[in-house]
Every structure is written in structure tokens, then in C-alpha cells.
């Protein structure tokens, strides 16, 4: 199959720092970018050698492209992704897919009706470390799973302290930004999310926008015929010196992954059972975003599936929105 030709919707940091390189590494061509600002579009196009730049989404959709990558601010994803799907383009959409379950469901349904690939750019489910954790759990290595814990508390880089922190900006806040990623890891590992309780606060002195920058969440998962599983997450923009991690505890063992929740592939996976602790070697040589792009290309070619499908993105959003609702209402939120 010839190289996929891509259009970028959003002159974003993540497009510039990660995804343009990953598209090229997966064999694709980036044809151009659409931004809300002509200057930002031209700047991104110039700095990455893209032939076209526009502020008109219809113009981008009229270019000779097969797929779009949507990395605008969160509130714009739904409308832009749907317009691209209606124009016959495959879509790789940043998380969260939308700001409501109804919108994300409509997006997933539209992709199905159009016969197009829709994937969420969750970079963690495709990580070889997380794939190994799922393999160990599914093989019964730690017995029956009881609980899991994610530490995903980081320091938000200064350059990103804009719309994410705006209290009145739709789609802002730590839960849609980070808890959403945690759910993309926990959902395929633990089963169906059923109930979510969360507390979220604003901590940072530099958080002028006033939006919640730290949250702790508990999620109950169920699998048919098995006992319920509890998962706990700590997500923050305010913690400068912690390592991220994933722990999964079972009746016969524990899996711990340090550096599990970063944008880099490397991490250390330790399995502890009655026989003792052992480090499990995992090949972490490939960039996480390149892994995601290669999986997307294979889905378009019909030879594989996305690292996180549109439906996976929808399920991650359900958990994040339930956490947000719980944090605001002070009640446990049940997911149907
Ligand atoms: P950015 O703030 O860099 O970009 C988001 C949008 O903000 C851009 O599309 C751009 O709009 C606008 N923008 C960028 N710079 C400026 C500026 N100087 N002044 C005014 N507006 C500006 O955000 P991120 O790249 O961090 O995030 C983009 C999306 O990607 C989000 O949905 C986020 O959730 C997701 N993301 C995903 C990650 C992952 O690992 N999967 C990691 C980081 C982010 P315009 O296009 O109109 O120019």
C-alpha cells in the first residue's frame, strides 16, 4: 500500500514534538496543517517542512490526504473529527475523543458507518511494558486479580500551562488530561468499569487558571464470574520529583512497573510471586508514538488494529467523565 498522506488539525505541541516524527517513522507523509491562526499554521509548516498551511478546515479536507491527526484543544476534537470522517478521511484523534459520552459514541458510530478507521491517540496501551502486563495477567501468572494502582503525578511543563488550567475552558483539567490515559491502561487490563469515586483539587501556586490540577480516583471493575477489582489512580500536574508507576496485585503475585506512565518507552517490570522477585526483560526500543502510528497504518491496511480504537477511547472517556462528575458532586458515579 502506498504511504498514507496525512493532514494535521491543530498546530499543537504534541504534533510538533512527537506525532509528526512518528507519522514519518511509520512511512507516512505529512501534507499540511490547519490551525485557528495563520501564523501558527505557517510556523509549524515551516519548522517541519510541510508543503501546506491553512486556517480553513474544508481546505485541508480537500487536499489529497488519506488520514487526519486531530490534536486541537479538547473541546474541538468532536466536531473536527466528525467533519474529517464525513469527508472520507481516517482519523487519529487525541484524547479525550469528545467532552460527552454521547458525542464520543456518535463519533465511533460515524466511523463505523463510513467504514473508516478511528483511533484514539492513547500512547500507553501499545507500550510493550503494558502489553507484557496484560499478557502476564491473562496467563494467570498472578492468580486472580484483586487491585491495581497507578501513580501518574507529574509536573506540567511551563509551556503547557495554558488552556489545560482554565476553569471556564471546556475540556480542561487534570482528569480529562491524565486520568483519561490511566483508564486507557486499566480498562483492557481489568474488565468493565462500573463505579468511580474521585476527589480533585487545585494545588499549584502557578495555576492561575484555577482549574483542578490534582486528583485521586477509585474505580471498581467487574469481569463476568469473577470478584470485583479495585483500581486507584493519583494524577497530578504539580508533582516534580516522583516516578510514575503501575502495580497490579493478584492472589498469587504482584506486577510492578516503574516509569510506566511516561511518554518514553523505557520502564522496569518486576514480577513477585511465592518464588521471589524477578525483573522481566521487555524490548522497549521503539518509540511509543511510532508504535501507535504503525498500528494505525496496519488498521487502515486491514492487517491489524489500532493500539487504542475509537471504542477504547470512548471507554476511557466514560471513566474520566465519571471521575469528573464524582469529584464535583461528592458522590460515587455508576457507569452503565
Ligand atoms: P497545545 O496547547 O500545544 O495545542 C493545542 C491547541 O492550542 C493547538 O491546536 C493550537 O490551536 C493552540 N495553541 C498552541 N499554541 C498556542 C499559542 N501559543 N497560543 C494560542 N493557541 C495555541 O496542546 P498539546 O499539544 O499539549 O495538546 C493537544 C492535544 O493533544 C490535547 O487534546 C491533549 O489532550 C492531547 N495530548 C495528548 C498526549 C498524548 O500523549 N497522547 C500528550 C499531550 C497532549 P490551533 O490549532 O488553532 O493553532
Short mmCIF file of C-alpha atoms and ligand atoms in Angstrom, two decimals:
data_model
loop_
_atom_site.label_atom_id
_atom_site.label_comp_id
_atom_site.label_asym_id
_atom_site.label_seq_id
_atom_site.Cartn_x
_atom_site.Cartn_y
_atom_site.Cartn_z
CA UNK A 1 0.00 0.00 0.00
CA UNK A 2 1.37 3.50 -0.80
CA UNK A 3 2.40 5.79 2.06
CA UNK A 4 -0.52 7.30 3.98
CA UNK A 5 -0.91 11.03 3.33
CA UNK A 6 -1.81 12.98 6.47
CA UNK A 7 -3.32 16.34 7.33
CA UNK A 8 -2.84 17.80 10.80
CA UNK A 9 -5.74 19.53 12.55
CA UNK A 10 -4.17 21.61 15.32
CA UNK A 11 -0.79 23.34 15.44
CA UNK A 12 -0.09 21.72 18.78
CA UNK A 13 2.91 20.93 20.94
CA UNK A 14 2.26 17.18 20.73
CA UNK A 15 2.11 17.28 16.92
CA UNK A 16 5.38 19.15 16.83
CA UNK A 17 7.27 17.21 19.50
CA UNK A 18 6.02 13.66 18.91
CA UNK A 19 3.49 12.89 16.23
CA UNK A 20 4.92 14.45 13.04
CA UNK A 21 8.09 12.42 13.63
CA UNK A 22 6.06 9.30 14.39
CA UNK A 23 3.97 9.67 11.22
CA UNK A 24 7.15 9.92 9.18
CA UNK A 25 8.75 7.00 11.01
CA UNK A 26 5.68 4.91 10.19
CA UNK A 27 6.20 5.66 6.49
CA UNK A 28 3.61 8.44 6.17
CA UNK A 29 3.76 11.86 4.51
CA UNK A 30 2.50 14.97 6.31
CA UNK A 31 0.89 17.16 3.68
CA UNK A 32 -0.03 20.17 5.80
CA UNK A 33 -1.64 21.67 8.88
CA UNK A 34 -4.83 23.54 9.74
CA UNK A 35 -4.73 25.93 12.71
CA UNK A 36 -7.02 28.60 14.11
CA UNK A 37 -4.17 31.02 13.45
CA UNK A 38 -2.47 31.53 10.11
CA UNK A 39 0.78 32.47 11.83
CA UNK A 40 0.83 29.28 13.95
CA UNK A 41 -0.02 27.15 10.90
CA UNK A 42 2.79 28.70 8.86
CA UNK A 43 5.26 28.42 11.75
CA UNK A 44 4.55 24.69 12.23
CA UNK A 45 4.66 24.06 8.47
CA UNK A 46 7.96 25.90 8.11
CA UNK A 47 9.63 24.27 11.09
CA UNK A 48 8.67 20.75 9.93
CA UNK A 49 8.90 21.20 6.15
CA UNK A 50 5.17 20.73 5.47
CA UNK A 51 4.02 21.86 1.99
CA UNK A 52 0.67 23.38 3.07
CA UNK A 53 -0.76 25.52 5.88
CA UNK A 54 -4.30 26.82 6.25
CA UNK A 55 -6.89 28.14 8.69
CA UNK A 56 -9.74 26.57 6.69
CA UNK A 57 -10.64 23.00 7.66
CA UNK A 58 -12.56 22.47 4.41
CA UNK A 59 -9.41 23.40 2.50
CA UNK A 60 -7.41 20.79 4.45
CA UNK A 61 -10.10 18.17 3.83
CA UNK A 62 -9.87 18.97 0.11
CA UNK A 63 -6.15 18.19 -0.04
CA UNK A 64 -5.00 14.82 -1.36
CA UNK A 65 -4.90 13.15 2.08
CA UNK A 66 -6.00 9.76 3.44
CA UNK A 67 -5.99 10.49 7.16
CA UNK A 68 -6.06 13.32 9.68
CA UNK A 69 -4.48 13.68 13.10
CA UNK A 70 -6.64 15.83 15.41
CA UNK A 71 -4.65 17.49 18.22
CA UNK A 72 -6.51 20.72 18.81
CA UNK A 73 -7.79 21.69 22.26
CA UNK A 74 -10.15 19.10 23.71
CA UNK A 75 -13.40 20.93 23.04
CA UNK A 76 -12.73 20.92 19.27
CA UNK A 77 -11.99 17.22 18.78
CA UNK A 78 -15.57 16.03 18.25
CA UNK A 79 -16.61 18.47 15.55
CA UNK A 80 -13.30 18.34 13.68
CA UNK A 81 -13.04 14.53 13.76
CA UNK A 82 -16.64 14.15 12.55
CA UNK A 83 -16.06 16.57 9.68
CA UNK A 84 -13.00 14.58 8.65
CA UNK A 85 -14.88 11.26 8.85
CA UNK A 86 -17.72 12.72 6.74
CA UNK A 87 -15.09 13.79 4.19
CA UNK A 88 -13.89 10.17 3.98
CA UNK A 89 -10.68 10.50 5.98
CA UNK A 90 -9.38 8.02 8.54
CA UNK A 91 -8.96 9.76 11.91
CA UNK A 92 -6.35 9.51 14.64
CA UNK A 93 -7.87 11.70 17.36
CA UNK A 94 -6.23 12.92 20.52
CA UNK A 95 -7.77 12.04 23.84
CA UNK A 96 -10.31 12.81 25.08
CA UNK A 97 -12.26 11.97 21.91
CA UNK A 98 -15.04 14.37 22.94
CA UNK A 99 -16.45 16.08 26.02
CA UNK A 100 -19.53 13.86 26.38
CA UNK A 101 -20.23 10.15 26.10
CA UNK A 102 -23.00 10.86 23.57
CA UNK A 103 -20.63 12.78 21.28
CA UNK A 104 -17.87 10.17 21.51
CA UNK A 105 -20.40 7.41 20.83
CA UNK A 106 -21.66 9.32 17.78
CA UNK A 107 -18.07 9.67 16.55
CA UNK A 108 -17.42 5.93 16.92
CA UNK A 109 -20.70 5.11 15.17
CA UNK A 110 -19.94 7.53 12.33
CA UNK A 111 -16.56 5.91 11.71
CA UNK A 112 -18.27 2.52 11.58
CA UNK A 113 -20.92 3.75 9.13
CA UNK A 114 -18.24 5.31 6.91
CA UNK A 115 -16.05 2.20 7.04
CA UNK A 116 -13.12 4.30 8.24
CA UNK A 117 -10.53 3.79 10.96
CA UNK A 118 -11.00 5.93 14.07
CA UNK A 119 -8.34 5.58 16.76
CA UNK A 120 -7.63 7.46 19.98
CA UNK A 121 -4.02 8.56 20.39
CA UNK A 122 -3.62 6.97 23.82
CA UNK A 123 0.10 6.23 23.72
CA UNK A 124 0.22 3.83 26.69
CA UNK A 125 -1.90 0.76 25.75
CA UNK A 126 0.52 -0.01 22.89
CA UNK A 127 3.56 0.15 25.18
CA UNK A 128 5.43 -3.18 25.24
CA UNK A 129 5.53 -2.91 29.05
CA UNK A 130 1.74 -2.67 29.27
CA UNK A 131 1.34 -5.42 26.67
CA UNK A 132 3.55 -7.64 28.87
CA UNK A 133 1.47 -6.81 31.97
CA UNK A 134 -1.72 -7.81 30.11
CA UNK A 135 -0.02 -11.00 28.89
CA UNK A 136 1.07 -11.96 32.43
CA UNK A 137 -2.37 -11.19 33.89
CA UNK A 138 -4.22 -13.06 31.15
CA UNK A 139 -1.92 -16.07 31.57
CA UNK A 140 -2.90 -16.23 35.25
CA UNK A 141 0.68 -15.54 36.43
CA UNK A 142 -0.53 -13.52 39.44
CA UNK A 143 -3.67 -15.57 40.00
CA UNK A 144 -6.98 -13.77 40.32
CA UNK A 145 -6.57 -10.01 40.02
CA UNK A 146 -7.60 -8.08 43.13
CA UNK A 147 -6.48 -4.50 42.63
CA UNK A 148 -4.32 -2.08 40.66
CA UNK A 149 -2.71 1.25 41.41
CA UNK A 150 -1.43 3.93 39.07
CA UNK A 151 0.85 6.79 40.09
CA UNK A 152 0.70 9.38 37.31
CA UNK A 153 1.65 12.55 39.17
CA UNK A 154 3.93 14.78 37.12
CA UNK A 155 4.91 18.44 36.82
CA UNK A 156 3.10 20.13 33.96
CA UNK A 157 5.76 21.82 31.79
CA UNK A 158 5.51 25.62 31.84
CA UNK A 159 4.86 25.78 28.08
CA UNK A 160 1.65 23.74 28.56
CA UNK A 161 0.17 25.81 31.43
CA UNK A 162 -2.47 27.44 29.24
CA UNK A 163 -5.92 26.09 28.28
CA UNK A 164 -5.47 22.94 30.44
CA UNK A 165 -5.79 25.09 33.57
CA UNK A 166 -8.62 27.41 32.53
CA UNK A 167 -11.51 26.89 34.93
CA UNK A 168 -14.04 28.02 32.34
CA UNK A 169 -12.29 26.35 29.38
CA UNK A 170 -14.36 23.34 28.23
CA UNK A 171 -12.29 20.16 28.37
CA UNK A 172 -9.63 21.50 30.75
CA UNK A 173 -8.33 19.93 33.96
CA UNK A 174 -6.19 17.08 35.14
CA UNK A 175 -8.90 14.40 34.96
CA UNK A 176 -9.57 14.71 31.22
CA UNK A 177 -5.85 15.09 30.65
CA UNK A 178 -4.30 12.32 32.77
CA UNK A 179 -7.00 10.15 34.40
CA UNK A 180 -8.25 9.53 30.86
CA UNK A 181 -4.85 8.00 29.98
CA UNK A 182 -4.93 5.83 33.14
CA UNK A 183 -8.32 4.47 32.11
CA UNK A 184 -6.91 3.56 28.68
CA UNK A 185 -4.45 1.29 30.53
CA UNK A 186 -6.79 -0.07 33.23
CA UNK A 187 -9.83 -0.85 31.06
CA UNK A 188 -8.21 -3.51 28.84
CA UNK A 189 -6.45 -4.96 31.89
CA UNK A 190 -9.24 -5.17 34.44
CA UNK A 191 -12.56 -5.57 32.63
CA UNK A 192 -15.63 -3.33 32.69
CA UNK A 193 -15.54 -0.13 34.76
CA UNK A 194 -18.67 0.01 36.93
CA UNK A 195 -18.30 2.74 39.57
CA UNK A 196 -16.00 5.72 40.07
CA UNK A 197 -15.26 7.95 43.09
CA UNK A 198 -12.86 10.88 42.84
CA UNK A 199 -11.63 13.93 44.67
CA UNK A 200 -9.97 16.75 42.73
CA UNK A 201 -8.35 19.97 43.96
CA UNK A 202 -6.29 22.93 42.83
CA UNK A 203 -2.80 22.95 44.43
CA UNK A 204 -0.22 24.82 42.37
CA UNK A 205 0.66 28.47 43.11
CA UNK A 206 1.34 28.90 39.38
CA UNK A 207 -2.12 27.61 38.45
CA UNK A 208 -3.63 30.98 37.58
CA UNK A 209 -6.47 29.39 35.62
CA UNK A 210 -7.91 27.87 38.80
CA UNK A 211 -8.86 24.51 37.25
CA UNK A 212 -8.28 21.27 39.18
CA UNK A 213 -4.62 20.22 38.84
CA UNK A 214 -4.60 17.11 41.10
CA UNK A 215 -6.99 14.21 41.53
CA UNK A 216 -7.24 10.83 43.21
CA UNK A 217 -9.74 8.32 41.86
CA UNK A 218 -11.00 4.86 42.80
CA UNK A 219 -12.61 2.69 40.11
CA UNK A 220 -14.47 -0.59 40.59
CA UNK A 221 -14.10 -3.09 37.73
CA UNK A 222 -16.09 -6.24 37.07
CA UNK A 223 -15.41 -9.31 34.97
CA UNK A 224 -18.10 -11.94 34.42
CA UNK A 225 -17.97 -14.65 37.06
CA UNK A 226 -15.08 -13.04 38.93
CA UNK A 227 -14.76 -10.98 42.07
CA UNK A 228 -14.74 -7.18 41.75
CA UNK A 229 -11.40 -5.43 41.25
CA UNK A 230 -10.43 -2.06 42.72
CA UNK A 231 -8.15 0.40 40.94
CA UNK A 232 -6.72 3.59 42.37
CA UNK A 233 -5.09 6.46 40.47
CA UNK A 234 -3.15 9.55 41.52
CA UNK A 235 -3.00 12.13 38.74
CA UNK A 236 -1.37 15.49 39.09
CA UNK A 237 0.26 18.41 37.28
CA UNK A 238 2.03 19.51 40.48
CA UNK A 239 4.49 16.76 41.46
CA UNK A 240 8.04 17.35 40.29
CA UNK A 241 10.10 14.50 41.69
CA UNK A 242 8.05 11.30 41.60
CA UNK A 243 8.38 8.32 39.30
CA UNK A 244 5.24 7.09 37.60
CA UNK A 245 4.18 3.50 38.16
CA UNK A 246 1.62 0.76 37.69
CA UNK A 247 1.04 -2.03 40.21
CA UNK A 248 -1.28 -4.99 39.71
CA UNK A 249 -1.95 -7.26 42.70
CA UNK A 250 -3.33 -10.78 42.42
CA UNK A 251 -3.92 -13.75 44.70
CA UNK A 252 -0.64 -15.34 43.54
CA UNK A 253 1.60 -12.38 42.84
CA UNK A 254 2.21 -8.73 42.12
CA UNK A 255 3.44 -6.94 38.99
CA UNK A 256 5.14 -3.57 39.44
CA UNK A 257 6.17 -1.34 36.55
CA UNK A 258 8.24 1.75 37.34
CA UNK A 259 8.26 4.62 34.78
CA UNK A 260 5.10 3.03 33.43
CA UNK A 261 3.16 6.18 32.57
CA UNK A 262 5.56 8.45 30.71
CA UNK A 263 5.92 9.45 27.06
CA UNK A 264 9.11 7.35 26.84
CA UNK A 265 9.03 3.61 26.25
CA UNK A 266 11.55 2.57 28.90
CA UNK A 267 10.49 1.18 32.27
CA UNK A 268 11.24 -1.67 34.66
CA UNK A 269 8.83 -4.56 35.14
CA UNK A 270 9.18 -6.71 38.27
CA UNK A 271 7.10 -9.81 38.97
CA UNK A 272 6.87 -11.02 42.56
CA UNK A 273 5.36 -14.41 43.46
CA UNK A 274 5.95 -17.04 46.12
CA UNK A 275 9.18 -17.88 44.24
CA UNK A 276 10.57 -14.38 44.79
CA UNK A 277 11.02 -11.26 42.67
CA UNK A 278 12.31 -11.23 39.11
CA UNK A 279 12.85 -8.43 36.62
CA UNK A 280 11.25 -9.29 33.31
CA UNK A 281 13.09 -8.05 30.23
CA UNK A 282 10.90 -6.22 27.73
CA UNK A 283 12.09 -4.78 24.42
CA UNK A 284 11.47 -1.04 24.83
CA UNK A 285 13.47 0.08 21.80
CA UNK A 286 10.61 1.56 19.78
CA UNK A 287 9.06 4.99 20.42
CA UNK A 288 5.54 4.78 21.89
CA UNK A 289 4.07 7.16 19.31
CA UNK A 290 5.68 5.25 16.44
CA UNK A 291 4.12 2.07 17.83
CA UNK A 292 0.73 3.82 17.81
CA UNK A 293 1.19 5.13 14.26
CA UNK A 294 2.31 1.74 12.92
CA UNK A 295 -0.76 0.12 14.48
CA UNK A 296 -2.98 2.81 12.91
CA UNK A 297 -1.44 2.16 9.48
CA UNK A 298 -1.98 -1.58 9.85
CA UNK A 299 -5.63 -0.93 10.75
CA UNK A 300 -6.05 1.18 7.60
CA UNK A 301 -4.40 -1.60 5.57
CA UNK A 302 -6.74 -4.14 7.17
CA UNK A 303 -3.92 -6.18 8.67
CA UNK A 304 -4.17 -5.08 12.29
CA UNK A 305 -5.99 -3.00 14.88
CA UNK A 306 -5.23 0.38 16.46
CA UNK A 307 -3.34 0.44 19.77
CA UNK A 308 -6.44 2.22 21.13
CA UNK A 309 -9.54 2.04 18.96
CA UNK A 310 -12.30 4.63 18.90
CA UNK A 311 -14.27 2.38 21.26
CA UNK A 312 -11.27 2.19 23.64
CA UNK A 313 -11.14 5.98 23.56
CA UNK A 314 -14.86 6.10 24.34
CA UNK A 315 -14.46 3.75 27.32
CA UNK A 316 -11.52 5.78 28.68
CA UNK A 317 -13.64 8.92 28.35
CA UNK A 318 -16.52 7.27 30.24
CA UNK A 319 -14.23 6.68 33.23
CA UNK A 320 -12.75 10.19 33.08
CA UNK A 321 -16.16 11.87 32.85
CA UNK A 322 -17.45 9.72 35.72
CA UNK A 323 -14.41 10.78 37.80
CA UNK A 324 -15.07 14.41 36.96
CA UNK A 325 -18.74 14.10 37.89
CA UNK A 326 -17.85 12.34 41.14
CA UNK A 327 -15.27 14.99 42.06
CA UNK A 328 -17.83 17.72 41.50
CA UNK A 329 -20.83 16.01 43.13
CA UNK A 330 -19.05 14.28 46.00
CA UNK A 331 -20.82 11.04 45.10
CA UNK A 332 -19.86 7.71 43.56
CA UNK A 333 -20.84 7.66 39.88
CA UNK A 334 -22.04 4.40 38.31
CA UNK A 335 -21.22 3.60 34.68
CA UNK A 336 -23.81 1.74 32.63
P1 LIG B 1 -1.19 22.76 22.77
O1 LIG B 1 -1.65 23.83 23.69
O2 LIG B 1 0.22 22.79 22.32
O3 LIG B 1 -2.08 22.73 21.45
C1 LIG B 1 -3.48 22.69 21.47
C2 LIG B 1 -4.02 23.81 20.59
O4 LIG B 1 -3.75 25.04 21.24
C3 LIG B 1 -3.36 23.89 19.24
O5 LIG B 1 -4.05 23.15 18.31
C4 LIG B 1 -3.38 25.39 18.94
O6 LIG B 1 -4.55 25.76 18.24
C5 LIG B 1 -3.49 26.04 20.29
N1 LIG B 1 -2.21 26.70 20.59
C6 LIG B 1 -0.98 26.15 20.61
N2 LIG B 1 -0.07 27.08 20.92
C7 LIG B 1 -0.75 28.25 21.08
C8 LIG B 1 -0.38 29.56 21.41
N3 LIG B 1 0.90 29.88 21.60
N4 LIG B 1 -1.33 30.50 21.50
C9 LIG B 1 -2.62 30.17 21.31
N5 LIG B 1 -3.04 28.92 21.00
C10 LIG B 1 -2.12 27.99 20.89
O7 LIG B 1 -1.61 21.41 23.48
P2 LIG B 1 -0.99 19.94 23.48
O8 LIG B 1 -0.17 19.66 22.29
O9 LIG B 1 -0.38 19.71 24.77
O10 LIG B 1 -2.35 19.09 23.44
C11 LIG B 1 -3.10 18.98 22.26
C12 LIG B 1 -3.99 17.75 22.36
O11 LIG B 1 -3.19 16.60 22.45
C13 LIG B 1 -4.91 17.73 23.58
O12 LIG B 1 -6.13 17.19 23.19
C14 LIG B 1 -4.22 16.83 24.56
O13 LIG B 1 -5.14 16.17 25.40
C15 LIG B 1 -3.51 15.87 23.64
N6 LIG B 1 -2.25 15.35 24.16
C16 LIG B 1 -2.02 14.01 24.09
C17 LIG B 1 -0.85 13.46 24.51
C18 LIG B 1 -0.61 12.01 24.33
O14 LIG B 1 0.40 11.51 24.78
N7 LIG B 1 -1.49 11.29 23.67
C19 LIG B 1 0.18 14.28 25.14
C20 LIG B 1 -0.11 15.71 25.10
C21 LIG B 1 -1.30 16.19 24.64
P3 LIG B 1 -4.52 25.94 16.66
O15 LIG B 1 -4.51 24.60 16.10
O16 LIG B 1 -5.77 26.69 16.40
O17 LIG B 1 -3.26 26.69 16.33
#
